[in-house]
XYZ file of C-alpha atoms in Angstrom:
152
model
C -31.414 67.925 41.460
C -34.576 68.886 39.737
C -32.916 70.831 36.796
C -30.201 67.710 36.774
C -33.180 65.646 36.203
C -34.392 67.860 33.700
C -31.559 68.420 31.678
C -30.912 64.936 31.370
C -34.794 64.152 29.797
C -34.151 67.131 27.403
C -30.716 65.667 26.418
C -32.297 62.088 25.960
C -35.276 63.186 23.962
C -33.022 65.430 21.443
C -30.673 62.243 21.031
C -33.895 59.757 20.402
C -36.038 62.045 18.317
C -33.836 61.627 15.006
C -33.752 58.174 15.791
C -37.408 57.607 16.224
C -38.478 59.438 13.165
C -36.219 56.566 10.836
C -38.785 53.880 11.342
C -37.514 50.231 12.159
C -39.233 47.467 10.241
C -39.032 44.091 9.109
C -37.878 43.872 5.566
C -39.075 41.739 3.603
C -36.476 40.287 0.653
C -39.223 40.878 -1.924
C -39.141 44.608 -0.218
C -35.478 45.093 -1.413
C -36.076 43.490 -5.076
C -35.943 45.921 -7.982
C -34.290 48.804 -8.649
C -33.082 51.606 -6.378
C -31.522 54.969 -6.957
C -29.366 57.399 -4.800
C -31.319 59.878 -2.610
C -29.017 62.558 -3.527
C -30.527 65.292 -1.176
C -30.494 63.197 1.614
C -27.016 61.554 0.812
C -25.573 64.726 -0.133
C -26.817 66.502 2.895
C -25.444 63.452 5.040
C -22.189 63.783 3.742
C -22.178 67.938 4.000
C -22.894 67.600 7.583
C -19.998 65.771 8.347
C -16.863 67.406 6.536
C -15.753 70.469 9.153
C -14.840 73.726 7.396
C -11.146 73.016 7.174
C -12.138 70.262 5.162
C -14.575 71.888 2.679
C -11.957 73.906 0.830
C -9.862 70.529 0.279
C -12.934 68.776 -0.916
C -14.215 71.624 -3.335
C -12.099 70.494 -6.955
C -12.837 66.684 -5.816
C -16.831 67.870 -5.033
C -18.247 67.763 -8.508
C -17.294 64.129 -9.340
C -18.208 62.940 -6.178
C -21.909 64.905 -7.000
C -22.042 62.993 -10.131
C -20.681 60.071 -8.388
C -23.713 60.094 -5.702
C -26.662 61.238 -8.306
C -25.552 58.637 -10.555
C -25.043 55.281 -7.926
C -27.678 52.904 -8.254
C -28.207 49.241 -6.114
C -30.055 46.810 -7.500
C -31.185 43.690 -6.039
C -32.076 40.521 -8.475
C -34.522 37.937 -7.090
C -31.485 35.880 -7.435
C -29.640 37.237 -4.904
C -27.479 38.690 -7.408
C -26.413 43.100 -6.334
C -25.529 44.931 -9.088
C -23.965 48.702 -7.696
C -23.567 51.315 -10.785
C -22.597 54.861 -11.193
C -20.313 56.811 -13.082
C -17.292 58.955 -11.665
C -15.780 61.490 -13.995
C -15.825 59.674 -17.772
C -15.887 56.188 -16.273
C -19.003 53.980 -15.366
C -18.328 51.496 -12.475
C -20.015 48.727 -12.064
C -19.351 46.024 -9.758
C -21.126 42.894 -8.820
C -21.813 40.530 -5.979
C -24.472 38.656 -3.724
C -27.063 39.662 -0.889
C -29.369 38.341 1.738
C -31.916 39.866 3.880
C -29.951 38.704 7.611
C -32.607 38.754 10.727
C -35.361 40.974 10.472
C -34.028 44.840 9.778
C -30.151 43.786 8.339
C -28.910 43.392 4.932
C -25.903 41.425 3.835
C -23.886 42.215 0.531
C -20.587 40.225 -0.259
C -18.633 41.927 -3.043
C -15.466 40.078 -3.814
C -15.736 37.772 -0.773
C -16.067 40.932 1.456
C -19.117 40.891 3.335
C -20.815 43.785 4.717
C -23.511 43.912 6.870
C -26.411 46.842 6.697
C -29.106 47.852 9.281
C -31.993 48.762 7.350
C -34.162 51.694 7.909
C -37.631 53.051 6.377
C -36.947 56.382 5.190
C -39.982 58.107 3.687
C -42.720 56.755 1.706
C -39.837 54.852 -0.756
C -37.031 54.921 0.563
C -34.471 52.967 2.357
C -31.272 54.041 4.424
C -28.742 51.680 4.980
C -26.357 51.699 7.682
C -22.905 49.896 8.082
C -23.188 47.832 11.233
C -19.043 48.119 11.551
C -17.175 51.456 11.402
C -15.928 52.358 7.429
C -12.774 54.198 5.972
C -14.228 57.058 3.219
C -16.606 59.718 3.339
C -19.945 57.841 2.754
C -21.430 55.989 5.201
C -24.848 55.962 5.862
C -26.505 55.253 2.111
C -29.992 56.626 1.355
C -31.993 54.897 -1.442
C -35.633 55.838 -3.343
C -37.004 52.732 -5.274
C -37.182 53.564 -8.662
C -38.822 51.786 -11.803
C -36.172 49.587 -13.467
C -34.139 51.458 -16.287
């Protein structure tokens, strides 16, 4: 019963640990305001992690534009509560517009085309945010990891 017990605290602390390092906070709307760029080591490593092996060789011609895809994204968030997204894929650069709200303490709201979706928001480092869907998503990007950046 004892190494039951055990095993069960080991398993527990494993699962938390990654969760307790990604601090929860408060954000405040002026937090989010300004300019924020892709953490591509973090995002790219997120993203690495979950394609299996079988995968990887299907995803290696598509791998370079989604690389440029991810280094290039950018969010930013107007006082106005106006989102700008932006990044380039292949020749093109995409930009697409919408609205967002701070929701609660720790959630973030953007509507793009009348389609809201709804973001926890986590501290990640010194500048950074992640964001995570609060409802499952269809692609290969979920989680989205963000360093603020000086306006370009």
């Amino acid at each position: 019963m004892e190494k039951l017990i055990l095993f069960i605290l080991v398993v527990f602390l494993i699962a938390v640990s990654p969760v307790a390092a990604q601090k929860i906070e408060a954000i405040d709307a002026q937090n989010l305001i300004g300019y924020w760029q892709t953490d591509s080591v973090n995002q790219l490593s997120a993203i690495n992690y979950g394609i299996s092996a079988k995968d990887s060789m299907t995803k290696t011609a598509e791998s370079e534009a989604m690389k440029q895809a991810i280094k290039s994204r950018s969010f930013i968030f107007s006082e106005d509560g106006i989102f700008t997204a932006q990044w380039v894929m292949g020749k093109r650069q995409n930009i697409v517009n919408g609205k967002w709200e701070i929701e609660g303490t720790s959630q973030l709201a953007i509507e793009i085309n009348g389609i809201k979706t709804s973001y926890s928001i986590r501290v990640n480092g010194k500048d950074g945010i992640l964001l995570i869907p609060m409802k499952a998503r269809r692609g290969q990007i979920h989680e989205l990891y963000f360093t603020k950046k000086d306006a370009k």
